[in-house]
PDB file of C-alpha atoms in Angstrom:
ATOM      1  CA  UNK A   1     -66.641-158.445  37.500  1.00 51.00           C
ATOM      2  CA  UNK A   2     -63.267-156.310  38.362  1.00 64.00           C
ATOM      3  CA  UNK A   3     -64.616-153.288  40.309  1.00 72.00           C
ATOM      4  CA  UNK A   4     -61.847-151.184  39.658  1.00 76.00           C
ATOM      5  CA  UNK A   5     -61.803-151.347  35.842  1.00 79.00           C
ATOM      6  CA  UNK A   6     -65.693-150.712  36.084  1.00 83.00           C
ATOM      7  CA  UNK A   7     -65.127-147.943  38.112  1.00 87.00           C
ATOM      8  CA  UNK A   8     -62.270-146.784  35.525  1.00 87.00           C
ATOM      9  CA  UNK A   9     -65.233-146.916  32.613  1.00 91.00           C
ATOM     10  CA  UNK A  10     -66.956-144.265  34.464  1.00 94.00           C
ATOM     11  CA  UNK A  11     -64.217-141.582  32.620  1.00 93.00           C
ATOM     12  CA  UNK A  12     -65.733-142.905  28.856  1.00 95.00           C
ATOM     13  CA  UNK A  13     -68.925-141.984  29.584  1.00 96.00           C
ATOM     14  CA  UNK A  14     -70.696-139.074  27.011  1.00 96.00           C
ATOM     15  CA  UNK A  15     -71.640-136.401  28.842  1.00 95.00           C
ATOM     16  CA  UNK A  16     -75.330-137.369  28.694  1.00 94.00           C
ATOM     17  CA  UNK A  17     -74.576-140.964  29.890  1.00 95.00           C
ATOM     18  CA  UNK A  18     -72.623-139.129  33.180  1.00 95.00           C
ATOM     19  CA  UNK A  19     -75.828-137.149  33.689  1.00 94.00           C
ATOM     20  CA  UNK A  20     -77.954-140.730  33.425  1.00 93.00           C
ATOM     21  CA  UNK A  21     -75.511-142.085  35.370  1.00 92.00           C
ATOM     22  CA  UNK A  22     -76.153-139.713  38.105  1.00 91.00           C
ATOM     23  CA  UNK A  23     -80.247-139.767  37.002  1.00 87.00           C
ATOM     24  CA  UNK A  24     -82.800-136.927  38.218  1.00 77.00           C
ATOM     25  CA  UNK A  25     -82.375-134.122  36.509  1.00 80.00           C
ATOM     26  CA  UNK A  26     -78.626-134.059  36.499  1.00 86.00           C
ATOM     27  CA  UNK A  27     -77.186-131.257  33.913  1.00 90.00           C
ATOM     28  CA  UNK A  28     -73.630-129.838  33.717  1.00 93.00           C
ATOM     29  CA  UNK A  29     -73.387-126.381  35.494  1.00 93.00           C
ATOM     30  CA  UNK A  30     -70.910-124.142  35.922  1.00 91.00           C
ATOM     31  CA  UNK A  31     -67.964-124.384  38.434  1.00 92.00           C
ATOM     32  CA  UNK A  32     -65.003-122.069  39.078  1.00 88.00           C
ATOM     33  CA  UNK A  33     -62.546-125.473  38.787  1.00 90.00           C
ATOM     34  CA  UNK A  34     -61.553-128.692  39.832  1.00 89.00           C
ATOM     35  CA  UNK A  35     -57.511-128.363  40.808  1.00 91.00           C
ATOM     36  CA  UNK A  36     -55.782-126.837  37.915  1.00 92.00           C
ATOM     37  CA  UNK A  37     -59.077-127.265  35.720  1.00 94.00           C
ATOM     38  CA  UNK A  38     -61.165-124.005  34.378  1.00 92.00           C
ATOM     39  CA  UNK A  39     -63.986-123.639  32.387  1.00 92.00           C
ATOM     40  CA  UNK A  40     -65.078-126.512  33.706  1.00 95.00           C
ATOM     41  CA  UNK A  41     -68.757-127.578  34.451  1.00 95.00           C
ATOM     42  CA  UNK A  42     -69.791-130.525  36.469  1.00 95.00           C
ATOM     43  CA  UNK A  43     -72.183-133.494  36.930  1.00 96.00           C
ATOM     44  CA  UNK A  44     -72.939-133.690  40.781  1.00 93.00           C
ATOM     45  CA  UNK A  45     -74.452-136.512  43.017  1.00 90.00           C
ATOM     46  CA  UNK A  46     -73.859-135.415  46.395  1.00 83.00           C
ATOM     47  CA  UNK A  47     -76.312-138.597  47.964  1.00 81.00           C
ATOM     48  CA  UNK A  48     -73.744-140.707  45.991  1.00 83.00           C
ATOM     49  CA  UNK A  49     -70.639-138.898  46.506  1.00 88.00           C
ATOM     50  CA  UNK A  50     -69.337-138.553  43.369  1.00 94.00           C
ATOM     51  CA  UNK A  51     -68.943-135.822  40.024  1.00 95.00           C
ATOM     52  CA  UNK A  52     -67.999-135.572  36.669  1.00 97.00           C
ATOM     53  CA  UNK A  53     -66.112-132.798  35.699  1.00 97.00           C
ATOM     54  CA  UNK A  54     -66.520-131.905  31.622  1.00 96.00           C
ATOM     55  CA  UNK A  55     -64.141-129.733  30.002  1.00 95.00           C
ATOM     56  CA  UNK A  56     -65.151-128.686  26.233  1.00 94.00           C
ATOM     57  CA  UNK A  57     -67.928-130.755  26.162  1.00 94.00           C
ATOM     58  CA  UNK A  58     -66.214-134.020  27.575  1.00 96.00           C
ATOM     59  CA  UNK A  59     -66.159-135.942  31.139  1.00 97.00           C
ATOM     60  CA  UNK A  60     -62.386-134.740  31.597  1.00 96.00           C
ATOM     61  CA  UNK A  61     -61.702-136.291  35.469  1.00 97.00           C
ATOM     62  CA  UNK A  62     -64.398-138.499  37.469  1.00 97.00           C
ATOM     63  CA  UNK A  63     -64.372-138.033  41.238  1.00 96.00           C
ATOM     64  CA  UNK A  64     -65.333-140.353  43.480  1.00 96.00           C
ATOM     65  CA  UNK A  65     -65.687-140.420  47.283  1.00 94.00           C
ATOM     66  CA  UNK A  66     -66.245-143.074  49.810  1.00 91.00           C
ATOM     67  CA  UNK A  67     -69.409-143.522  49.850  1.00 91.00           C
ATOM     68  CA  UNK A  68     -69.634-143.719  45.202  1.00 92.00           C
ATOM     69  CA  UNK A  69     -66.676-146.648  46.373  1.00 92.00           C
ATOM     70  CA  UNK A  70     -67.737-150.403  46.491  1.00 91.00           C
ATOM     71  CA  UNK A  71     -66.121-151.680  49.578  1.00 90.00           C
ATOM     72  CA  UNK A  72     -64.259-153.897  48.310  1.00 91.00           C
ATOM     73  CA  UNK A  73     -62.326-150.608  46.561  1.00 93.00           C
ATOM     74  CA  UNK A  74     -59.156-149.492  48.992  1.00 93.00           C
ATOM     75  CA  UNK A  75     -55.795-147.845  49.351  1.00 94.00           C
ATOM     76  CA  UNK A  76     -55.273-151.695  49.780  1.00 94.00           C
ATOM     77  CA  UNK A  77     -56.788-152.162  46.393  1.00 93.00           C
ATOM     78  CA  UNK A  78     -55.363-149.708  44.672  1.00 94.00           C
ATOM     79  CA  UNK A  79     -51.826-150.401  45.563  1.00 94.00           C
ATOM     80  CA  UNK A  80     -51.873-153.776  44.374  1.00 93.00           C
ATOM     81  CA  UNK A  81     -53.719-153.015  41.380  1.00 92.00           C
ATOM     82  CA  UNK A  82     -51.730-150.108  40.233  1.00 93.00           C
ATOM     83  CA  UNK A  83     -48.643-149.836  42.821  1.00 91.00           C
ATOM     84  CA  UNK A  84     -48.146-146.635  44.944  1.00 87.00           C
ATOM     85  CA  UNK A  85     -47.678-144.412  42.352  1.00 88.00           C
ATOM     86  CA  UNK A  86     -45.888-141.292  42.297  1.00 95.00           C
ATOM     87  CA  UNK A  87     -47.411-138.772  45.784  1.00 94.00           C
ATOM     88  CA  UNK A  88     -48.321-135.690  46.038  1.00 94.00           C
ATOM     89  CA  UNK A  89     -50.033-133.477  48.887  1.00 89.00           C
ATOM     90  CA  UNK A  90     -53.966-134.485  49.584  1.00 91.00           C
ATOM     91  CA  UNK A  91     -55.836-131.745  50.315  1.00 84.00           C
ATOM     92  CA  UNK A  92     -57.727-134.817  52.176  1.00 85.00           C
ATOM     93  CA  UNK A  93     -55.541-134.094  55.179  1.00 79.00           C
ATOM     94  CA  UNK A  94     -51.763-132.979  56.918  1.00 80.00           C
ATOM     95  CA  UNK A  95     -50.757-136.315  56.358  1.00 86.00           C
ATOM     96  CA  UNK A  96     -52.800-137.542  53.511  1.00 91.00           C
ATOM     97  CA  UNK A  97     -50.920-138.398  50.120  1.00 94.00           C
ATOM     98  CA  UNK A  98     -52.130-138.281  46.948  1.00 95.00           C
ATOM     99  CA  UNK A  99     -50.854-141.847  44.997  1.00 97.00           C
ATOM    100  CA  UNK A 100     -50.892-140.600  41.100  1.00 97.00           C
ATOM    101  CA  UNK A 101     -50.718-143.563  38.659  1.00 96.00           C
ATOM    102  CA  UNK A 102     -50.987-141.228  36.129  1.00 96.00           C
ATOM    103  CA  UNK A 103     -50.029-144.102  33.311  1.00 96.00           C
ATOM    104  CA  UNK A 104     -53.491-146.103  34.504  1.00 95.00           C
ATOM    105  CA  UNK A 105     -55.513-142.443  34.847  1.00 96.00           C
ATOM    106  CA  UNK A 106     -56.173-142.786  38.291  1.00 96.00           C
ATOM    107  CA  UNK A 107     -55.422-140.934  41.421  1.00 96.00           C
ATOM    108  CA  UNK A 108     -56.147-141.796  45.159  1.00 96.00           C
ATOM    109  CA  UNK A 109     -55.485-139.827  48.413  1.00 95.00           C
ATOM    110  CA  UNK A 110     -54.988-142.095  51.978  1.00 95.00           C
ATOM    111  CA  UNK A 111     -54.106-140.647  55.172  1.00 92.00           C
ATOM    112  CA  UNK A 112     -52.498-143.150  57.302  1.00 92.00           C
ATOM    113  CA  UNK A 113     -54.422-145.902  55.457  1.00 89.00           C
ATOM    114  CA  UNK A 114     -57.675-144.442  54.914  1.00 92.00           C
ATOM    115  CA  UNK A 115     -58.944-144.152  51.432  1.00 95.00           C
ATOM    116  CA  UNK A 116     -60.314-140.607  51.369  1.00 94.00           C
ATOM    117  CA  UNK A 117     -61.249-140.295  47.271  1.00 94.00           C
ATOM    118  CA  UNK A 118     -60.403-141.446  43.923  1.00 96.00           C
ATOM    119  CA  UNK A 119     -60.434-139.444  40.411  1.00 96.00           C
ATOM    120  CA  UNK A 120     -59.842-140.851  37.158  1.00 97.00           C
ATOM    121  CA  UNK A 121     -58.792-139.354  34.102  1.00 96.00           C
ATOM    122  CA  UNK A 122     -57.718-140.337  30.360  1.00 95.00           C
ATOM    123  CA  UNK A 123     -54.097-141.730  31.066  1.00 96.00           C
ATOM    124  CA  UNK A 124     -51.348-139.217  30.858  1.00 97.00           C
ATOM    125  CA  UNK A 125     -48.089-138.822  32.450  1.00 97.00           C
ATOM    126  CA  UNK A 126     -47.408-137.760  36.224  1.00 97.00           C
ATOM    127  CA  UNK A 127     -46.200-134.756  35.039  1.00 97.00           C
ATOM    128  CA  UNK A 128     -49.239-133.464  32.963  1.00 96.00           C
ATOM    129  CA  UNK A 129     -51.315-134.388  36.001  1.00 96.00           C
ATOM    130  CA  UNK A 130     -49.731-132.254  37.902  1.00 95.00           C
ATOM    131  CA  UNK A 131     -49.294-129.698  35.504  1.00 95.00           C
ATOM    132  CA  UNK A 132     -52.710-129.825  33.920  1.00 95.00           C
ATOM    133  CA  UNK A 133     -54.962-131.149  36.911  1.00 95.00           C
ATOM    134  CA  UNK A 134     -53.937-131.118  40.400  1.00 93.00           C
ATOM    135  CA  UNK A 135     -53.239-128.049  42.322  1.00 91.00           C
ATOM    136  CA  UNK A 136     -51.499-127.809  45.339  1.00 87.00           C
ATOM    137  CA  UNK A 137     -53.132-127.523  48.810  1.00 83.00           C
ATOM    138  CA  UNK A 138     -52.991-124.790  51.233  1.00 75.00           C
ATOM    139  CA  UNK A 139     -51.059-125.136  54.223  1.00 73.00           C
ATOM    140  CA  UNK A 140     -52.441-127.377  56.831  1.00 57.00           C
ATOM    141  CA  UNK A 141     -52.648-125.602  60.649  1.00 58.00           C
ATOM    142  CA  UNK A 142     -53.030-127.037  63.714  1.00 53.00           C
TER     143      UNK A 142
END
């Protein structure tokens, strides 16, 4: 069992497995957007940190926070798995950076060490993820 490429089969899912995934009564609604993405809806699980985010009737970016993370999942992890990729800003923090391997469709923000969240996507190219997904974050103040 490799947790990271189970984790990575979480973007494949149908829409309707995402909402079993998440179980209840889980349905897409409406959201504003997720970075760069409109017209999105998503698939929520706040008690398990984590959401799909479905674009024309596909899961188009899976986020995950700490606590939808096996432990054994890290900035540690990550890096060896995929290297550091190319960085961005995190909106996780001032100093957080946002490691895009954008080749493997994943992206990870740290701060000093600290894995903050993970999303995965369909592999693209750094620049496309930036273009198409992330958006910058505001200015940090002290």
């Amino acid at each position: 069992m490799n947790p990271l490429a189970d984790l990575a089969g979480l973007r494949e899912l149908s829409v309707q497995e995402a909402a079993d995934y998440v179980g209840g009564d889980a349905r897409p609604k409406a959201i504003s957007q997720y970075g760069s993405l409109r017209d999105v809806q998503a698939i929520t699980s706040k008690e398990r940190g984590l959401q799909f985010v479905i674009q024309d009737g596909k899961v188009r970016l899976v986020y995950l926070g700490t606590a939808a993370l096996p432990p054994v999942v890290s900035n540690e992890s990550l890096t060896e798995a995929y290297g550091t990729g190319e960085t961005l800003r995190s909106r996780q923090g001032r100093r957080a950076k946002l490691h895009v391997a954008a080749d493997h469709g994943v992206a990870w923000s740290e701060q000093d060490g600290e894995l903050g969240f993970v999303e995965l996507f369909a592999p693209t190219t750094f620049d496309r993820y930036r273009d198409e997904i992330y958006k910058e974050p505001p200015s940090f103040r002290q």
